[in-house]
Amino acid sequence: MNTITLHNALPHVFAGRTDTGSEIWLRDVTFERGKHYIISAESGTGKSSLCSYLYGYRTDYFGNMTFDGRDIQSLSVAEWCQIRTHHIAYLAQDMKLFPELTAFENIMLKNCITNHKSEQEILGMMQHLGIGDKVNSLVSKLSIGQQQRVAIIRTLCQPCDFILLDEPVSHLDDTNNEIVAQMVTLEAQRQGAGVIATSVGNNVKIRVDKNYKL
């Protein structure tokens, strides 16, 4: 996958609006593989909805969204499974962790499917993000910031063309923000992937090719 394109897209909840003040909604926008994008937004402007559309969770929008020119609403379940396994790595705002599993088990749920990282690499990432001592801790016992770091590591445990991050550092301090930015940048470089990250104020500190206002 080399391009993700939006043409005149608008969430159904915004029906009737002709000028949202957005650089995404009701516009022609193309995200290119290998480039880095920040989508800055206020709460309630549809950033999590946008991510859900691009990951195939929701279809309640007007206009068109395409992958390499293919309308994403025409994709089959099998094609979406392929996209989610090999083309788009997604970090949801709510992280979607399993509270009854440990931090390491949550990460390995994905990695056992993709075989993208070695266990040693994952343990090293956890150590680098300051949660090396939480390997065997239940996610339900971790702070929100610690959970976010677990979710970020899990997101990076797959092959992809785009890394889609919904408020990836909302609960992190500057130091961990910078570490996350380094990890995301390195993984994107390794795979030639694009990065699309949303933010309501605390941007992940990656190099940015274009910053959009939602």
PDB file of C-alpha atoms in Angstrom:
ATOM      1  CA  MET A   1       0.000   0.000   0.000  1.00  0.00           C
ATOM      2  CA  ASN A   2       1.502   3.310  -1.100  1.00  0.00           C
ATOM      3  CA  THR A   3      -1.280   5.869  -0.671  1.00  0.00           C
ATOM      4  CA  ILE A   4      -4.299   6.534   1.509  1.00  0.00           C
ATOM      5  CA  THR A   5      -6.612   9.118  -0.037  1.00  0.00           C
ATOM      6  CA  LEU A   6      -9.664  10.959   1.272  1.00  0.00           C
ATOM      7  CA  HIS A   7     -12.016  12.684  -1.176  1.00  0.00           C
ATOM      8  CA  ASN A   8     -14.697  14.977   0.192  1.00  0.00           C
ATOM      9  CA  ALA A   9     -15.068  12.763   3.279  1.00  0.00           C
ATOM     10  CA  LEU A  10     -17.245  13.782   6.222  1.00  0.00           C
ATOM     11  CA  PRO A  11     -18.600  11.814   9.208  1.00  0.00           C
ATOM     12  CA  HIS A  12     -22.360  11.312   9.144  1.00  0.00           C
ATOM     13  CA  VAL A  13     -22.615  13.098  12.489  1.00  0.00           C
ATOM     14  CA  PHE A  14     -21.450  16.283  10.723  1.00  0.00           C
ATOM     15  CA  ALA A  15     -24.095  15.996   7.983  1.00  0.00           C
ATOM     16  CA  GLY A  16     -25.107  19.321   6.463  1.00  0.00           C
ATOM     17  CA  ARG A  17     -21.887  21.126   7.243  1.00  0.00           C
ATOM     18  CA  THR A  18     -20.268  22.819   4.262  1.00  0.00           C
ATOM     19  CA  ASP A  19     -17.318  24.461   5.996  1.00  0.00           C
ATOM     20  CA  THR A  20     -15.848  22.658   8.994  1.00  0.00           C
ATOM     21  CA  GLY A  21     -12.631  24.675   9.090  1.00  0.00           C
ATOM     22  CA  SER A  22     -10.870  21.341   8.691  1.00  0.00           C
ATOM     23  CA  GLU A  23      -7.948  20.552   6.376  1.00  0.00           C
ATOM     24  CA  ILE A  24      -9.129  16.911   6.261  1.00  0.00           C
ATOM     25  CA  TRP A  25     -12.930  16.842   6.096  1.00  0.00           C
ATOM     26  CA  LEU A  26     -14.487  17.888   2.771  1.00  0.00           C
ATOM     27  CA  ARG A  27     -11.035  18.053   1.198  1.00  0.00           C
ATOM     28  CA  ASP A  28      -8.843  15.982  -1.096  1.00  0.00           C
ATOM     29  CA  VAL A  29      -6.019  14.624   1.043  1.00  0.00           C
ATOM     30  CA  THR A  30      -3.421  11.974   0.229  1.00  0.00           C
ATOM     31  CA  PHE A  31      -1.120  10.316   2.758  1.00  0.00           C
ATOM     32  CA  GLU A  32       1.978   8.789   1.162  1.00  0.00           C
ATOM     33  CA  ARG A  33       3.951   5.803   2.364  1.00  0.00           C
ATOM     34  CA  GLY A  34       7.264   6.875   3.884  1.00  0.00           C
ATOM     35  CA  LYS A  35       6.068  10.312   5.000  1.00  0.00           C
ATOM     36  CA  HIS A  36       5.123  11.478   8.497  1.00  0.00           C
ATOM     37  CA  TYR A  37       1.888  13.317   9.297  1.00  0.00           C
ATOM     38  CA  ILE A  38       0.422  14.896  12.412  1.00  0.00           C
ATOM     39  CA  ILE A  39      -3.329  15.544  12.515  1.00  0.00           C
ATOM     40  CA  SER A  40      -3.987  18.176  15.171  1.00  0.00           C
ATOM     41  CA  ALA A  41      -7.532  18.278  16.465  1.00  0.00           C
ATOM     42  CA  GLU A  42      -9.791  19.560  19.179  1.00  0.00           C
ATOM     43  CA  SER A  43     -11.937  17.076  21.055  1.00  0.00           C
ATOM     44  CA  GLY A  44     -15.068  16.155  19.127  1.00  0.00           C
ATOM     45  CA  THR A  45     -13.761  16.965  15.651  1.00  0.00           C
ATOM     46  CA  GLY A  46     -13.598  13.314  14.529  1.00  0.00           C
ATOM     47  CA  LYS A  47      -9.980  12.203  14.867  1.00  0.00           C
ATOM     48  CA  SER A  48     -10.800   8.827  16.438  1.00  0.00           C
ATOM     49  CA  SER A  49     -13.597   8.423  13.884  1.00  0.00           C
ATOM     50  CA  LEU A  50     -11.082   9.012  11.097  1.00  0.00           C
ATOM     51  CA  CYS A  51      -8.790   6.322  12.490  1.00  0.00           C
ATOM     52  CA  SER A  52     -11.728   3.912  12.797  1.00  0.00           C
ATOM     53  CA  TYR A  53     -12.674   4.548   9.177  1.00  0.00           C
ATOM     54  CA  LEU A  54      -9.124   3.905   7.950  1.00  0.00           C
ATOM     55  CA  TYR A  55      -8.952   0.669   9.941  1.00  0.00           C
ATOM     56  CA  GLY A  56     -12.320  -0.549   8.712  1.00  0.00           C
ATOM     57  CA  TYR A  57     -14.101  -0.444  12.057  1.00  0.00           C
ATOM     58  CA  ARG A  58     -16.701   2.070  10.888  1.00  0.00           C
ATOM     59  CA  THR A  59     -18.241   3.211   7.606  1.00  0.00           C
ATOM     60  CA  ASP A  60     -20.528   6.021   8.756  1.00  0.00           C
ATOM     61  CA  TYR A  61     -19.093   8.746   6.530  1.00  0.00           C
ATOM     62  CA  PHE A  62     -19.882  10.542   3.281  1.00  0.00           C
ATOM     63  CA  GLY A  63     -17.386  10.810   0.430  1.00  0.00           C
ATOM     64  CA  ASN A  64     -14.645   8.354  -0.433  1.00  0.00           C
ATOM     65  CA  MET A  65     -11.574   6.859   1.201  1.00  0.00           C
ATOM     66  CA  THR A  66      -9.206   4.738  -0.867  1.00  0.00           C
ATOM     67  CA  PHE A  67      -6.110   2.585  -0.528  1.00  0.00           C
ATOM     68  CA  ASP A  68      -4.050   2.858  -3.722  1.00  0.00           C
ATOM     69  CA  GLY A  69      -7.191   4.039  -5.510  1.00  0.00           C
ATOM     70  CA  ARG A  70      -9.420   1.217  -4.198  1.00  0.00           C
ATOM     71  CA  ASP A  71     -12.540   2.329  -2.316  1.00  0.00           C
ATOM     72  CA  ILE A  72     -12.110   0.869   1.155  1.00  0.00           C
ATOM     73  CA  GLN A  73     -15.835   0.185   1.480  1.00  0.00           C
ATOM     74  CA  SER A  74     -15.479  -2.390  -1.300  1.00  0.00           C
ATOM     75  CA  LEU A  75     -12.941  -4.455   0.665  1.00  0.00           C
ATOM     76  CA  SER A  76     -13.957  -7.925   1.837  1.00  0.00           C
ATOM     77  CA  VAL A  77     -13.493  -9.229   5.383  1.00  0.00           C
ATOM     78  CA  ALA A  78     -10.533 -11.304   4.178  1.00  0.00           C
ATOM     79  CA  GLU A  79      -8.942  -8.239   2.580  1.00  0.00           C
ATOM     80  CA  TRP A  80      -9.386  -6.230   5.777  1.00  0.00           C
ATOM     81  CA  CYS A  81      -7.703  -9.040   7.735  1.00  0.00           C
ATOM     82  CA  GLN A  82      -4.769  -8.875   5.325  1.00  0.00           C
ATOM     83  CA  ILE A  83      -4.563  -5.092   5.643  1.00  0.00           C
ATOM     84  CA  ARG A  84      -4.638  -5.189   9.449  1.00  0.00           C
ATOM     85  CA  THR A  85      -1.957  -7.873   9.562  1.00  0.00           C
ATOM     86  CA  HIS A  86       0.439  -6.613   6.905  1.00  0.00           C
ATOM     87  CA  HIS A  87      -0.314  -3.042   5.893  1.00  0.00           C
ATOM     88  CA  ILE A  88      -1.662  -0.851   8.735  1.00  0.00           C
ATOM     89  CA  ALA A  89      -0.395  -0.974  12.323  1.00  0.00           C
ATOM     90  CA  TYR A  90      -2.968   0.774  14.507  1.00  0.00           C
ATOM     91  CA  LEU A  91      -2.832   2.153  18.031  1.00  0.00           C
ATOM     92  CA  ALA A  92      -6.357   3.003  19.179  1.00  0.00           C
ATOM     93  CA  GLN A  93      -6.898   5.788  21.695  1.00  0.00           C
ATOM     94  CA  ASP A  94      -8.442   3.329  24.161  1.00  0.00           C
ATOM     95  CA  MET A  95      -5.479   0.939  23.565  1.00  0.00           C
ATOM     96  CA  LYS A  96      -7.670  -2.203  23.522  1.00  0.00           C
ATOM     97  CA  LEU A  97      -5.498  -4.136  25.966  1.00  0.00           C
ATOM     98  CA  PHE A  98      -6.638  -7.283  27.781  1.00  0.00           C
ATOM     99  CA  PRO A  99      -6.658  -6.470  31.519  1.00  0.00           C
ATOM    100  CA  GLU A 100      -6.536 -10.131  32.578  1.00  0.00           C
ATOM    101  CA  LEU A 101      -3.219 -10.654  30.746  1.00  0.00           C
ATOM    102  CA  THR A 102       0.255  -9.445  31.655  1.00  0.00           C
ATOM    103  CA  ALA A 103       2.023  -6.665  29.814  1.00  0.00           C
ATOM    104  CA  PHE A 104       4.232  -9.158  27.985  1.00  0.00           C
ATOM    105  CA  GLU A 105       1.303 -11.427  27.112  1.00  0.00           C
ATOM    106  CA  ASN A 106      -0.592  -8.494  25.607  1.00  0.00           C
ATOM    107  CA  ILE A 107       2.333  -7.732  23.316  1.00  0.00           C
ATOM    108  CA  MET A 108       2.906 -11.365  22.409  1.00  0.00           C
ATOM    109  CA  LEU A 109      -0.736 -11.801  21.373  1.00  0.00           C
ATOM    110  CA  LYS A 110       0.110  -9.868  18.235  1.00  0.00           C
ATOM    111  CA  ASN A 111       3.717 -10.947  17.875  1.00  0.00           C
ATOM    112  CA  CYS A 112       2.789 -14.635  17.935  1.00  0.00           C
ATOM    113  CA  ILE A 113       0.698 -13.957  14.830  1.00  0.00           C
ATOM    114  CA  THR A 114       3.229 -11.804  12.989  1.00  0.00           C
ATOM    115  CA  ASN A 115       6.556 -13.174  14.309  1.00  0.00           C
ATOM    116  CA  HIS A 116       7.836  -9.660  13.647  1.00  0.00           C
ATOM    117  CA  LYS A 117      10.014  -9.204  16.751  1.00  0.00           C
ATOM    118  CA  SER A 118      12.098 -11.554  18.848  1.00  0.00           C
ATOM    119  CA  GLU A 119      11.252 -11.878  22.524  1.00  0.00           C
ATOM    120  CA  GLN A 120      14.589 -10.248  23.279  1.00  0.00           C
ATOM    121  CA  GLU A 121      13.702  -7.244  21.118  1.00  0.00           C
ATOM    122  CA  ILE A 122      10.355  -6.860  22.894  1.00  0.00           C
ATOM    123  CA  LEU A 123      11.959  -7.094  26.326  1.00  0.00           C
ATOM    124  CA  GLY A 124      14.512  -4.513  25.216  1.00  0.00           C
ATOM    125  CA  MET A 125      11.759  -2.145  24.097  1.00  0.00           C
ATOM    126  CA  MET A 126       9.980  -2.560  27.411  1.00  0.00           C
ATOM    127  CA  GLN A 127      13.193  -1.822  29.265  1.00  0.00           C
ATOM    128  CA  HIS A 128      13.880   1.228  27.092  1.00  0.00           C
ATOM    129  CA  LEU A 129      10.410   2.601  27.885  1.00  0.00           C
ATOM    130  CA  GLY A 130      10.822   2.086  31.614  1.00  0.00           C
ATOM    131  CA  ILE A 131       8.454  -0.866  31.990  1.00  0.00           C
ATOM    132  CA  GLY A 132      11.035  -3.638  32.044  1.00  0.00           C
ATOM    133  CA  ASP A 133       9.972  -4.469  35.593  1.00  0.00           C
ATOM    134  CA  LYS A 134       6.316  -4.820  34.495  1.00  0.00           C
ATOM    135  CA  VAL A 135       6.807  -7.772  32.142  1.00  0.00           C
ATOM    136  CA  ASN A 136       4.787 -10.133  34.328  1.00  0.00           C
ATOM    137  CA  SER A 137       2.416  -7.537  35.781  1.00  0.00           C
ATOM    138  CA  LEU A 138      -1.257  -7.653  34.875  1.00  0.00           C
ATOM    139  CA  VAL A 139      -2.177  -4.753  32.622  1.00  0.00           C
ATOM    140  CA  SER A 140      -5.061  -3.952  34.972  1.00  0.00           C
ATOM    141  CA  LYS A 141      -2.487  -3.163  37.668  1.00  0.00           C
ATOM    142  CA  LEU A 142      -0.523  -0.714  35.514  1.00  0.00           C
ATOM    143  CA  SER A 143      -0.960   3.054  35.329  1.00  0.00           C
ATOM    144  CA  ILE A 144      -2.533   4.531  32.198  1.00  0.00           C
ATOM    145  CA  GLY A 145       0.876   5.772  31.057  1.00  0.00           C
ATOM    146  CA  GLN A 146       2.380   2.303  31.494  1.00  0.00           C
ATOM    147  CA  GLN A 147      -0.533   0.761  29.613  1.00  0.00           C
ATOM    148  CA  GLN A 148       0.022   3.223  26.781  1.00  0.00           C
ATOM    149  CA  ARG A 149       3.656   2.141  26.499  1.00  0.00           C
ATOM    150  CA  VAL A 150       2.602  -1.521  26.353  1.00  0.00           C
ATOM    151  CA  ALA A 151       0.114  -0.692  23.590  1.00  0.00           C
ATOM    152  CA  ILE A 152       2.712   1.244  21.596  1.00  0.00           C
ATOM    153  CA  ILE A 153       5.162  -1.666  21.676  1.00  0.00           C
ATOM    154  CA  ARG A 154       2.406  -4.063  20.608  1.00  0.00           C
ATOM    155  CA  THR A 155       1.506  -1.761  17.709  1.00  0.00           C
ATOM    156  CA  LEU A 156       5.057  -1.927  16.367  1.00  0.00           C
ATOM    157  CA  CYS A 157       5.118  -5.736  16.375  1.00  0.00           C
ATOM    158  CA  GLN A 158       3.967  -6.216  12.787  1.00  0.00           C
ATOM    159  CA  PRO A 159       4.887  -5.538   9.162  1.00  0.00           C
ATOM    160  CA  CYS A 160       3.154  -2.437   7.794  1.00  0.00           C
ATOM    161  CA  ASP A 161       3.056   0.285   5.177  1.00  0.00           C
ATOM    162  CA  PHE A 162       1.459   2.829   7.512  1.00  0.00           C
ATOM    163  CA  ILE A 163       1.594   3.274  11.293  1.00  0.00           C
ATOM    164  CA  LEU A 164      -1.678   4.834  12.462  1.00  0.00           C
ATOM    165  CA  LEU A 165      -1.510   6.311  15.972  1.00  0.00           C
ATOM    166  CA  ASP A 166      -4.473   7.886  17.775  1.00  0.00           C
ATOM    167  CA  GLU A 167      -3.090  10.147  20.527  1.00  0.00           C
ATOM    168  CA  PRO A 168      -0.078   7.862  21.134  1.00  0.00           C
ATOM    169  CA  VAL A 169       1.579   9.951  23.864  1.00  0.00           C
ATOM    170  CA  SER A 170      -1.422  11.534  25.602  1.00  0.00           C
ATOM    171  CA  HIS A 171      -0.391  10.026  28.969  1.00  0.00           C
ATOM    172  CA  LEU A 172       3.396  10.241  28.591  1.00  0.00           C
ATOM    173  CA  ASP A 173       5.966  12.718  29.839  1.00  0.00           C
ATOM    174  CA  ASP A 174       8.475  14.418  27.528  1.00  0.00           C
ATOM    175  CA  THR A 175      11.171  11.796  28.080  1.00  0.00           C
ATOM    176  CA  ASN A 176       8.942   8.866  27.168  1.00  0.00           C
ATOM    177  CA  ASN A 177       7.444  10.882  24.309  1.00  0.00           C
ATOM    178  CA  GLU A 178      10.912  11.194  22.817  1.00  0.00           C
ATOM    179  CA  ILE A 179      11.626   7.493  23.292  1.00  0.00           C
ATOM    180  CA  VAL A 180       8.342   6.557  21.621  1.00  0.00           C
ATOM    181  CA  ALA A 181       9.122   8.952  18.760  1.00  0.00           C
ATOM    182  CA  GLN A 182      12.519   7.284  18.282  1.00  0.00           C
ATOM    183  CA  MET A 183      10.963   3.802  18.270  1.00  0.00           C
ATOM    184  CA  VAL A 184       8.226   4.761  15.824  1.00  0.00           C
ATOM    185  CA  THR A 185      10.679   6.552  13.545  1.00  0.00           C
ATOM    186  CA  LEU A 186      13.108   3.620  13.543  1.00  0.00           C
ATOM    187  CA  GLU A 187      10.367   1.086  12.782  1.00  0.00           C
ATOM    188  CA  ALA A 188       8.983   3.312  10.020  1.00  0.00           C
ATOM    189  CA  GLN A 189      12.457   3.628   8.498  1.00  0.00           C
ATOM    190  CA  ARG A 190      13.046  -0.112   8.632  1.00  0.00           C
ATOM    191  CA  GLN A 191       9.833  -0.770   6.744  1.00  0.00           C
ATOM    192  CA  GLY A 192       9.614   2.351   4.602  1.00  0.00           C
ATOM    193  CA  ALA A 193       6.297   3.024   6.300  1.00  0.00           C
ATOM    194  CA  GLY A 194       4.328   6.215   6.624  1.00  0.00           C
ATOM    195  CA  VAL A 195       3.205   7.537  10.008  1.00  0.00           C
ATOM    196  CA  ILE A 196      -0.159   9.195  10.673  1.00  0.00           C
ATOM    197  CA  ALA A 197      -0.544  10.412  14.269  1.00  0.00           C
ATOM    198  CA  THR A 198      -3.421  12.354  15.796  1.00  0.00           C
ATOM    199  CA  SER A 199      -3.092  14.775  18.685  1.00  0.00           C
ATOM    200  CA  VAL A 200      -5.166  17.140  20.818  1.00  0.00           C
ATOM    201  CA  GLY A 201      -2.108  19.059  21.970  1.00  0.00           C
ATOM    202  CA  ASN A 202       0.641  16.667  23.055  1.00  0.00           C
ATOM    203  CA  ASN A 203       2.222  15.721  19.718  1.00  0.00           C
ATOM    204  CA  VAL A 204       4.495  12.707  19.413  1.00  0.00           C
ATOM    205  CA  LYS A 205       7.911  14.194  18.704  1.00  0.00           C
ATOM    206  CA  ILE A 206       8.513  12.700  15.283  1.00  0.00           C
ATOM    207  CA  ARG A 207       9.851  14.511  12.238  1.00  0.00           C
ATOM    208  CA  VAL A 208       6.776  15.832  10.421  1.00  0.00           C
ATOM    209  CA  ASP A 209       6.364  16.222   6.664  1.00  0.00           C
ATOM    210  CA  LYS A 210       2.925  17.818   6.998  1.00  0.00           C
ATOM    211  CA  ASN A 211       0.708  18.899   9.871  1.00  0.00           C
ATOM    212  CA  TYR A 212      -3.030  18.937   9.209  1.00  0.00           C
ATOM    213  CA  LYS A 213      -5.721  20.615  11.281  1.00  0.00           C
ATOM    214  CA  LEU A 214      -8.828  18.457  11.649  1.00  0.00           C
TER     215      LEU A 214
END
